[in-house]
Coordinates of C-alpha atoms and ligand atoms in Angstrom, one line a residue:
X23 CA 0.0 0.0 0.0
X24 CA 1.5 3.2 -0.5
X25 CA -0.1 6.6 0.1
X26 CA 0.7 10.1 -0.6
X27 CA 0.5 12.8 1.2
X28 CA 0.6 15.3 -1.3
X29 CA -2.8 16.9 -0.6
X30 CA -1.3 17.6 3.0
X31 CA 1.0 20.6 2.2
X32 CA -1.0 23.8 4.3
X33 CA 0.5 25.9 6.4
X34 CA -1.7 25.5 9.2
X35 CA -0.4 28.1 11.6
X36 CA 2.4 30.1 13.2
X37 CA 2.3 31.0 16.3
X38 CA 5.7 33.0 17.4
X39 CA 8.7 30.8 16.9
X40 CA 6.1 27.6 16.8
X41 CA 5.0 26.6 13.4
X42 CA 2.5 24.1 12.4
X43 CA 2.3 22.4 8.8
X44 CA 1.3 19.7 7.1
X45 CA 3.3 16.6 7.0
X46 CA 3.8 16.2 3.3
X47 CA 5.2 19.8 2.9
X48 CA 8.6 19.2 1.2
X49 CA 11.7 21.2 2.5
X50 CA 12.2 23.8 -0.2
X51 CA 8.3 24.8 0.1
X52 CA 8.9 24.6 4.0
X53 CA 12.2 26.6 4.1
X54 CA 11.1 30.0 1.8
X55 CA 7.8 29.9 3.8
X56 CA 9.7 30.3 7.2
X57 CA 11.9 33.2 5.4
X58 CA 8.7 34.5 4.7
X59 CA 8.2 34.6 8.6
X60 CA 11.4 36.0 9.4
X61 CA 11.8 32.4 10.8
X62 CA 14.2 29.2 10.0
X63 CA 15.0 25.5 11.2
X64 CA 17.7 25.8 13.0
X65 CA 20.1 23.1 11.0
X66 CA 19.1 20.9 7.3
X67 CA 20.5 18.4 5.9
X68 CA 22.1 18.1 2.0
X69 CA 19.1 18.6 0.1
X70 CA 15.3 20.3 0.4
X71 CA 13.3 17.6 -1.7
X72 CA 12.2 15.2 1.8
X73 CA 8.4 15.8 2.9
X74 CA 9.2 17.1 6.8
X75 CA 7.1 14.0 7.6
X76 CA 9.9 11.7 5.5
X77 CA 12.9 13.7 7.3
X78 CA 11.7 13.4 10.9
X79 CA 10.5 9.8 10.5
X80 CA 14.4 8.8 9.4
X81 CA 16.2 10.7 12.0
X82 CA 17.0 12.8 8.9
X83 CA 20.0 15.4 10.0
X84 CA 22.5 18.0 9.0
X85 CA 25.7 18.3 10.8
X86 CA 26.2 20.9 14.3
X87 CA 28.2 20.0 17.2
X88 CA 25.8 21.6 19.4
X89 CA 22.3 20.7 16.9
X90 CA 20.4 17.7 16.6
X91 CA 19.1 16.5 13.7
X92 CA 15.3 17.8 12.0
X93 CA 13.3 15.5 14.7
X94 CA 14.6 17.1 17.2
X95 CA 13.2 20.4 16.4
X96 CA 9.6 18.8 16.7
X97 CA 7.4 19.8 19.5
X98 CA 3.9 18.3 18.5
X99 CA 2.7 15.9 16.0
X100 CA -1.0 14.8 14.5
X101 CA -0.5 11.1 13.2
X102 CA -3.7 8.5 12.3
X103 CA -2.9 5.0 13.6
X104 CA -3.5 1.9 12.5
X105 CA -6.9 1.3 14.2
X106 CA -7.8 5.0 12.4
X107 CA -7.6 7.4 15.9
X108 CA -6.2 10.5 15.5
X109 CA -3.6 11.0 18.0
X110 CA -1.6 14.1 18.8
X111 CA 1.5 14.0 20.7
X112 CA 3.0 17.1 22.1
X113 CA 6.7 17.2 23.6
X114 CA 6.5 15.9 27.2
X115 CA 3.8 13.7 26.7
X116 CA 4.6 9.9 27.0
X117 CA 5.1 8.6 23.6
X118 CA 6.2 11.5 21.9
X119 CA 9.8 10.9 22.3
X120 CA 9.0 7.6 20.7
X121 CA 6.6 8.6 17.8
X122 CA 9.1 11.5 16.3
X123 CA 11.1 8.9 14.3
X124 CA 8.9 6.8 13.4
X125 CA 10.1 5.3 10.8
X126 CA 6.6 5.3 8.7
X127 CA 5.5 2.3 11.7
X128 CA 3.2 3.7 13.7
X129 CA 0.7 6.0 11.5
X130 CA 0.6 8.4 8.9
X131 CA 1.7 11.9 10.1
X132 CA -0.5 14.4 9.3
X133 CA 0.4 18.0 11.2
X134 CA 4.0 18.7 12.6
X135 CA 4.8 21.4 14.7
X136 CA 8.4 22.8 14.5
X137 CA 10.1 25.1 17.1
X138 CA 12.2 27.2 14.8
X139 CA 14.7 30.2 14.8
X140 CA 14.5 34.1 13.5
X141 CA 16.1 33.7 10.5
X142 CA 19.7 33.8 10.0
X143 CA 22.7 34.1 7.7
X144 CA 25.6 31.6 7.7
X145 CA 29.1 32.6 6.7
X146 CA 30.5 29.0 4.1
X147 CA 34.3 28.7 3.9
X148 CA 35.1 25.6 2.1
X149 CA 38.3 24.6 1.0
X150 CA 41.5 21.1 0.7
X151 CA 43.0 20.3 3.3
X152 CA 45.2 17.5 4.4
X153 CA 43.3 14.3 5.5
X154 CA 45.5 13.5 8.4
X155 CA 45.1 17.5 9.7
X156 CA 41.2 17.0 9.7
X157 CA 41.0 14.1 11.4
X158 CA 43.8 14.7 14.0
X159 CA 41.6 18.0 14.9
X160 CA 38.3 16.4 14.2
X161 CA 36.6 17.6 17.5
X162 CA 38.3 21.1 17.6
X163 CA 36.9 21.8 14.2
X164 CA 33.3 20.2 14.9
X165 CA 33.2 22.7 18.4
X166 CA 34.6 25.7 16.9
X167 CA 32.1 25.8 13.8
X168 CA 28.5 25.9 14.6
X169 CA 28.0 23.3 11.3
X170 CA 31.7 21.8 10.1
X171 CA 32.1 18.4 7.6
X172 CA 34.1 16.8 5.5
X173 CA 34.3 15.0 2.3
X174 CA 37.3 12.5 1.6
X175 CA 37.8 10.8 -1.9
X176 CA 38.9 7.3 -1.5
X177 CA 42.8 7.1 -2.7
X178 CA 43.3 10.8 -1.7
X179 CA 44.9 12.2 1.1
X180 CA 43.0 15.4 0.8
X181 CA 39.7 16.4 2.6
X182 CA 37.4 19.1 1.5
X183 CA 36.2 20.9 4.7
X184 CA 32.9 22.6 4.7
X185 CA 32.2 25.0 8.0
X186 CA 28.9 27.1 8.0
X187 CA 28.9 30.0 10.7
X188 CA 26.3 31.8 11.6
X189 CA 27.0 36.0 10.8
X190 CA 24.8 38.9 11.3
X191 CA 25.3 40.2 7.4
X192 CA 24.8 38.7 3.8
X193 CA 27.5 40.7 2.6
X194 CA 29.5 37.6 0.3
X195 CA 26.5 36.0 -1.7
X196 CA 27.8 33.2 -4.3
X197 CA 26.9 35.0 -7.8
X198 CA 23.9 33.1 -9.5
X199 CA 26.3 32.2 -12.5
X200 CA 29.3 31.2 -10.1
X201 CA 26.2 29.4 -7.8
X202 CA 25.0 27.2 -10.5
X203 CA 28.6 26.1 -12.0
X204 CA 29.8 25.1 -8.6
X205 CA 26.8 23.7 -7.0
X206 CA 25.2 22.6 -10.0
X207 CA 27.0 21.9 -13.0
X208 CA 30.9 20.7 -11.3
X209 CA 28.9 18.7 -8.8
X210 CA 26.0 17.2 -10.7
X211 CA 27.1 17.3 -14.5
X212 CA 31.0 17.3 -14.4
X213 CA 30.9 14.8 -11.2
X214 CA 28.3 12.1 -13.1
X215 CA 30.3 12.6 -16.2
X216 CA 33.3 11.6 -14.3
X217 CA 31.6 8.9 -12.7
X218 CA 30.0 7.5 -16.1
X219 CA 34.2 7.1 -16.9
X220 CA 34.7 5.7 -13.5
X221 CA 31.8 3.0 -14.2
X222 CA 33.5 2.3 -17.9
X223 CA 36.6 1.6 -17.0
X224 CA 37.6 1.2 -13.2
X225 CA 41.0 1.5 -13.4
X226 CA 40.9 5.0 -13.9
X227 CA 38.9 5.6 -10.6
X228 CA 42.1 6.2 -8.8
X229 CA 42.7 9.3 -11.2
X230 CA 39.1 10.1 -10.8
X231 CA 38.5 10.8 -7.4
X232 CA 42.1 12.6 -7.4
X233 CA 40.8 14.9 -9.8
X234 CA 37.2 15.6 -8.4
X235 CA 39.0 16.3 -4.9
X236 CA 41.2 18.9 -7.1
X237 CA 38.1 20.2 -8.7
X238 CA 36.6 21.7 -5.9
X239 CA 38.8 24.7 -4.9
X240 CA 38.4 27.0 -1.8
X241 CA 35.8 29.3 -1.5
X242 CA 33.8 32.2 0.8
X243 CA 30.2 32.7 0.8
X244 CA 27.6 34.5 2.9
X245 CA 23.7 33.6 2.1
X246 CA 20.7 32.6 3.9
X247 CA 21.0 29.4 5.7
X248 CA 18.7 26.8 4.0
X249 CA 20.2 28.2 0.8
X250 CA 23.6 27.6 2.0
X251 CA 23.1 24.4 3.7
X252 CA 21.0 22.7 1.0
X253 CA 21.8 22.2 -2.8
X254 CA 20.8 20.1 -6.0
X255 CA 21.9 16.5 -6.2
X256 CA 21.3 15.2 -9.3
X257 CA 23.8 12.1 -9.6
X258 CA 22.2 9.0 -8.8
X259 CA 24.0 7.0 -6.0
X260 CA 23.4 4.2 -3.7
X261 CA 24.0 5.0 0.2
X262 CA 24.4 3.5 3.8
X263 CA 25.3 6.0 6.5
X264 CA 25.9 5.4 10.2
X265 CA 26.3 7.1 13.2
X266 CA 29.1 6.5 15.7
X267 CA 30.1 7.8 19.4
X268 CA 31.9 10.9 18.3
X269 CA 35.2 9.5 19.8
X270 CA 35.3 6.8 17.7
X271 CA 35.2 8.8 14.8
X272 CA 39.3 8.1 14.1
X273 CA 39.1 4.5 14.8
X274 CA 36.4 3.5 12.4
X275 CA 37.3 5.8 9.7
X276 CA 40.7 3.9 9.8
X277 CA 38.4 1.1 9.5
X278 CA 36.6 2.1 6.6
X279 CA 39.6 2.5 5.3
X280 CA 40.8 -1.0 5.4
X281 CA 37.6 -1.7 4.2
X282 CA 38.3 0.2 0.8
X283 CA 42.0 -1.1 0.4
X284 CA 40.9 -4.6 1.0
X285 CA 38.0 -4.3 -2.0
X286 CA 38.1 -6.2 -5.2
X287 CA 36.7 -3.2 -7.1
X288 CA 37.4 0.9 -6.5
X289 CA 34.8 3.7 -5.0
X290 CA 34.2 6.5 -7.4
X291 CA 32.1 8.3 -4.7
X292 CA 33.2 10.6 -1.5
X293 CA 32.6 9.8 1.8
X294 CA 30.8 12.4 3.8
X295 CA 31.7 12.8 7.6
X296 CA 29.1 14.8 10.1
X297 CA 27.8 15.4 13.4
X298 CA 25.3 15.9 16.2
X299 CA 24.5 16.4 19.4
X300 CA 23.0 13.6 21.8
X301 CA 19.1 13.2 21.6
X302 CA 16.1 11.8 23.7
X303 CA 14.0 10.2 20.5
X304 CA 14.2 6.2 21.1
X305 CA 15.0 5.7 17.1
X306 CA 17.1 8.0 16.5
X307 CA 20.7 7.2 15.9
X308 CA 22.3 9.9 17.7
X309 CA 20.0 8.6 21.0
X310 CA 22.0 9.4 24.3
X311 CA 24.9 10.5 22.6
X312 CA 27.1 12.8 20.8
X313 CA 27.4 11.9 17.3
X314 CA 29.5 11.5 14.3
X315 CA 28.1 10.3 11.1
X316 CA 30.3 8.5 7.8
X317 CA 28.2 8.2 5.0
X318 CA 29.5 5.9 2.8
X319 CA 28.0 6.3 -1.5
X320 CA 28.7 4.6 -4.8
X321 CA 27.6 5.4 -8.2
X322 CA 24.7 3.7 -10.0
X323 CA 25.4 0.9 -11.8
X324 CA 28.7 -0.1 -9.9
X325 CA 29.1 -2.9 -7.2
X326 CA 28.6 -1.7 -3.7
X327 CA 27.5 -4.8 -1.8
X328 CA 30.5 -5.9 -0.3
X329 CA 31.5 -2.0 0.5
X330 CA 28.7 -1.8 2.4
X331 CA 28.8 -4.9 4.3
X332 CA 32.0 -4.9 5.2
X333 CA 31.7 -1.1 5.9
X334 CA 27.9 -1.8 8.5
X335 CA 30.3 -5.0 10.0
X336 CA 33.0 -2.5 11.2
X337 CA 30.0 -0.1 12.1
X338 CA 28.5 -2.6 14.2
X339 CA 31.6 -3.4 16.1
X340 CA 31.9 0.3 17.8
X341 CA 28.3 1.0 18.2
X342 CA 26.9 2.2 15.0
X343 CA 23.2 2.9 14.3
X344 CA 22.4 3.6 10.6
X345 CA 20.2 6.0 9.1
X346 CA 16.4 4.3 9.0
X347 CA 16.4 6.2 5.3
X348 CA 19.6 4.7 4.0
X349 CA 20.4 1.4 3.1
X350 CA 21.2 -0.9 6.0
X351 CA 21.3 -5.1 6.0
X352 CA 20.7 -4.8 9.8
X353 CA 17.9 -6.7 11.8
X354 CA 15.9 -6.1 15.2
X355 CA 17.9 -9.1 17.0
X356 CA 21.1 -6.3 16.0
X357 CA 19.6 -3.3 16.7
X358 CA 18.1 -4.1 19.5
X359 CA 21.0 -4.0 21.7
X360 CA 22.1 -0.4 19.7
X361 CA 19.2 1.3 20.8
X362 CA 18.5 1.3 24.6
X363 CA 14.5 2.3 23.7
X364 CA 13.8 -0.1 20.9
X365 CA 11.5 -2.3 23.1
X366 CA 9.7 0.6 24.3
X367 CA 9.4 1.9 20.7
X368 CA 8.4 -1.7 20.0
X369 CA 5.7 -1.1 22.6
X370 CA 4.2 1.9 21.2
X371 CA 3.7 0.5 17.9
X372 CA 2.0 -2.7 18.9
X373 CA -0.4 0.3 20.7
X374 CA -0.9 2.6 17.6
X375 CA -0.9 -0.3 15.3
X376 CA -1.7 -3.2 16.8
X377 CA -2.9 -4.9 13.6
X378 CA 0.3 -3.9 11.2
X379 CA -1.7 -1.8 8.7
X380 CA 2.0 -0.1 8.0
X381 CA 4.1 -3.2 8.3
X382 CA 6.2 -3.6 4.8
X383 CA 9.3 -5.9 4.1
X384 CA 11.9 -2.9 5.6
X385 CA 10.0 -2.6 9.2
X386 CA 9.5 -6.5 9.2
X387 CA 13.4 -6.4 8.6
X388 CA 14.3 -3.9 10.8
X389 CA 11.5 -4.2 13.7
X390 CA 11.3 -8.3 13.2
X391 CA 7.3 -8.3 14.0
Ligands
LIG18 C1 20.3 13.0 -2.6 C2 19.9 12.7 -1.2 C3 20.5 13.5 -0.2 C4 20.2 13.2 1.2 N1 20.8 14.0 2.1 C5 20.5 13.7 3.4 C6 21.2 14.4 4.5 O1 21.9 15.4 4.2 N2 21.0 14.0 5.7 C7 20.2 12.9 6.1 O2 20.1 12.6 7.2 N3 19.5 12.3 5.1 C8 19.7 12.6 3.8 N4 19.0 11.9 2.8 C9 18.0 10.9 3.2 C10 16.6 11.5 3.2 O3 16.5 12.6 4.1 C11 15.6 10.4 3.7 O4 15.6 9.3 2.8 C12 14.2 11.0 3.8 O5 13.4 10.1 4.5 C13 13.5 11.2 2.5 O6 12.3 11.9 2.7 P1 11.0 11.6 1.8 O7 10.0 12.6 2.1 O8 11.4 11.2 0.4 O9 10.5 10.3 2.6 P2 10.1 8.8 2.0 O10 11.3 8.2 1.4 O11 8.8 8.9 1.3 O12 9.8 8.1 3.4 C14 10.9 7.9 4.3 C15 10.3 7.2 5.6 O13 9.4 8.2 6.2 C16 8.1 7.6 6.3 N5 7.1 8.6 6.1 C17 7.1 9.5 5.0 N6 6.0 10.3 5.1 C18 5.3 9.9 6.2 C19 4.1 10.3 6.9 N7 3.3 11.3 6.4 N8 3.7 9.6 8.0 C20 4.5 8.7 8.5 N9 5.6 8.2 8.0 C21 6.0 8.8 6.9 C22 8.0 6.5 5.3 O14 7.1 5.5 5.7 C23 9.4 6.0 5.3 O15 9.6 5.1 6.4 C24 19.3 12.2 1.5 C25 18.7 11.4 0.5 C26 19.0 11.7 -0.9 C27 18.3 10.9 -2.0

């Protein structure tokens, strides 16, 4: 069964910083419509095309060392269960912790209410820089940036550092031409075009990535902060991405390290390292603790299983949760013991939906009833 929630898009109200829509609005209606408030979400993610009821049921998340991820900026929901009741859950209440990230299990959202900010500028300086520097400074550069990641292409030993700070003046916008030839045609048609060669013949993958991490050359910005942190992606890629204790961050990228070397085939795709603060929502992977994230991607079309497996068996080994809207081969008998709340979450659903009306083959995988 699958439904959509496209009819479900109002802005219902705002009330101060406290503003209620409906679940299917995607991100880039959501985001100009808080400008248009003087108002913002406090961090995104990469992109603006998720429904806000897709984001928050996947522990969707940008990077902050100090922010959580978009659930977290939730303070009430309306969802329909399974036996048809409209519930509303408001921050505080029992359950709500639990029903946030969801995971599509336990209803259909319908309203969410998000505590936001006044809007805000962000200041982007991106630019190469030495692997080993970024990871030997790793938690320096994650507390002295109010948003810091990093990118790494496999058989580098560059980084490219992105840190977003938040200024009081636009005064560097990216020009729209310079905008769309950095964030739109070196990163969506130079990058896939790159990838295509990558995909024909492997042995030039090496080259590849060396070149795309060349590519990409320091640069300054100012702009408004859903434009800055979200742009297009238009290369098609397969993904698993999981979240760590934010100590171990040096230990299993070593790991996924050792995981490349050791692969039969190369990784034409850049790894993406984040972070967030702890949380209280049962499902979400940066529950109880502060949080790194590697996100691990390959292009369409070129083999990934083993990557990925080998990549979640090194995850699994220092306590890492993946992202409920990436690819994962985990099951609940593993990620039971990851998540301290799973049995209460567990709970809840058997409440809301006792009868499985929004059981599918993932949540029968992941949640094993
Ligand atoms: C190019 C790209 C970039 C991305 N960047 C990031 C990133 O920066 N950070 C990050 O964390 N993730 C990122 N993601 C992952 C993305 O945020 C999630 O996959 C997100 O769930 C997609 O939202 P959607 O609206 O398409 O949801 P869907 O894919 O439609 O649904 C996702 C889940 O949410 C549930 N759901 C959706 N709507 C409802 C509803 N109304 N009620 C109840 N449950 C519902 C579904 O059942 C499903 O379980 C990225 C994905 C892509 C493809």
């Amino acid at each position: 069964m699958r439904l959509s929630l496209d009819g479900f898009t109002d802005l219902v109200s705002v009330e101060n910083d406290l503003v209620t829509v409906g679940a299917g609005m995607p991100l880039h209606v959501l985001n100009p419509l808080l400008a248009s408030h003087g108002l913002a979400l406090p961090n995104l993610g990469d992109i603006d095309a998720q429904t806000i009821a897709g984001a928050i049921s996947t522990g969707t998340h940008g990077t902050g060392s100090r922010l959580g991820g978009l659930a977290t900026f939730v303070e009430a929901l309306e969802l329909v269960t399974g036996t048809g009741e409209v519930r509303r859950f408001a921050k505080g209440e029992p359950g709500f912790d639990g029903a946030v990230v969801g995971v599509g299990a336990l209803g259909v959202l319908t309203e969410v209410t998000l505590r936001c900010c006044p809007a805000f500028v962000l200041h982007a300086t991106e630019g190469p820089v030495p692997l080993a520097d970024v990871l030997a400074g790793y938690e320096d550069l994650f507390g002295a940036n109010d948003h810091f990641e990093f990118y790494w292409f496999p058989y580098t030993d560059r980084a490219l550092t992105k840190a977003n700070n938040r200024v009081g003046r636009d005064d560097r916008p990216l020009g729209g031409f310079k905008s769309w030839l950095e964030d739109d045609f070196l990163s969506n048609t130079v990058f896939d075009g790159l990838c295509r060669v990558g995909r024909a013949a492997p042995r030039l993958v090496p080259s590849i990535t060396r070149l795309s991490a060349r590519v990409l050359s320091a640069r300054e910005f100012t702009g408004a902060s859903h434009e800055v942190f979200c742009s297009p992606r238009r290369v098609r890629f397969v993904e698993m991405e999981y979240s760590f204790p934010r100590e171990v961050l040096r230990e299993a990228f070593a790991g996924l390290q050792r995981v490349i070397d050791a692969l039969p085939y190369k990784i034409v795709f850049p790894v993406e390292v984040r972070c967030a603060a702890a949380d209280e929502l049962w499902l979400s992977p940066s529950y109880g603790r502060d949080s790194c994230y590697i996100a691990i991607h390959q292009y369409r079309g070129m083999p990934y299983e083993e990557y990925f497996r080998e990549f979640e068996r090194m995850a699994l080994e220092l306590g890492g949760r993946p992202h409920w809207g990436k690819m994962n081969y985990r099951t609940a008998e593993d990620l039971r013991p990851a998540y301290p709340r799973f049995d209460e979450f567990l709970a809840l659903r058997g409440e809301l939906d006792p009868e499985r009306r929004f059981a599918n083959a993932y949540t029968e995988k992941v949640f094993g009833v």
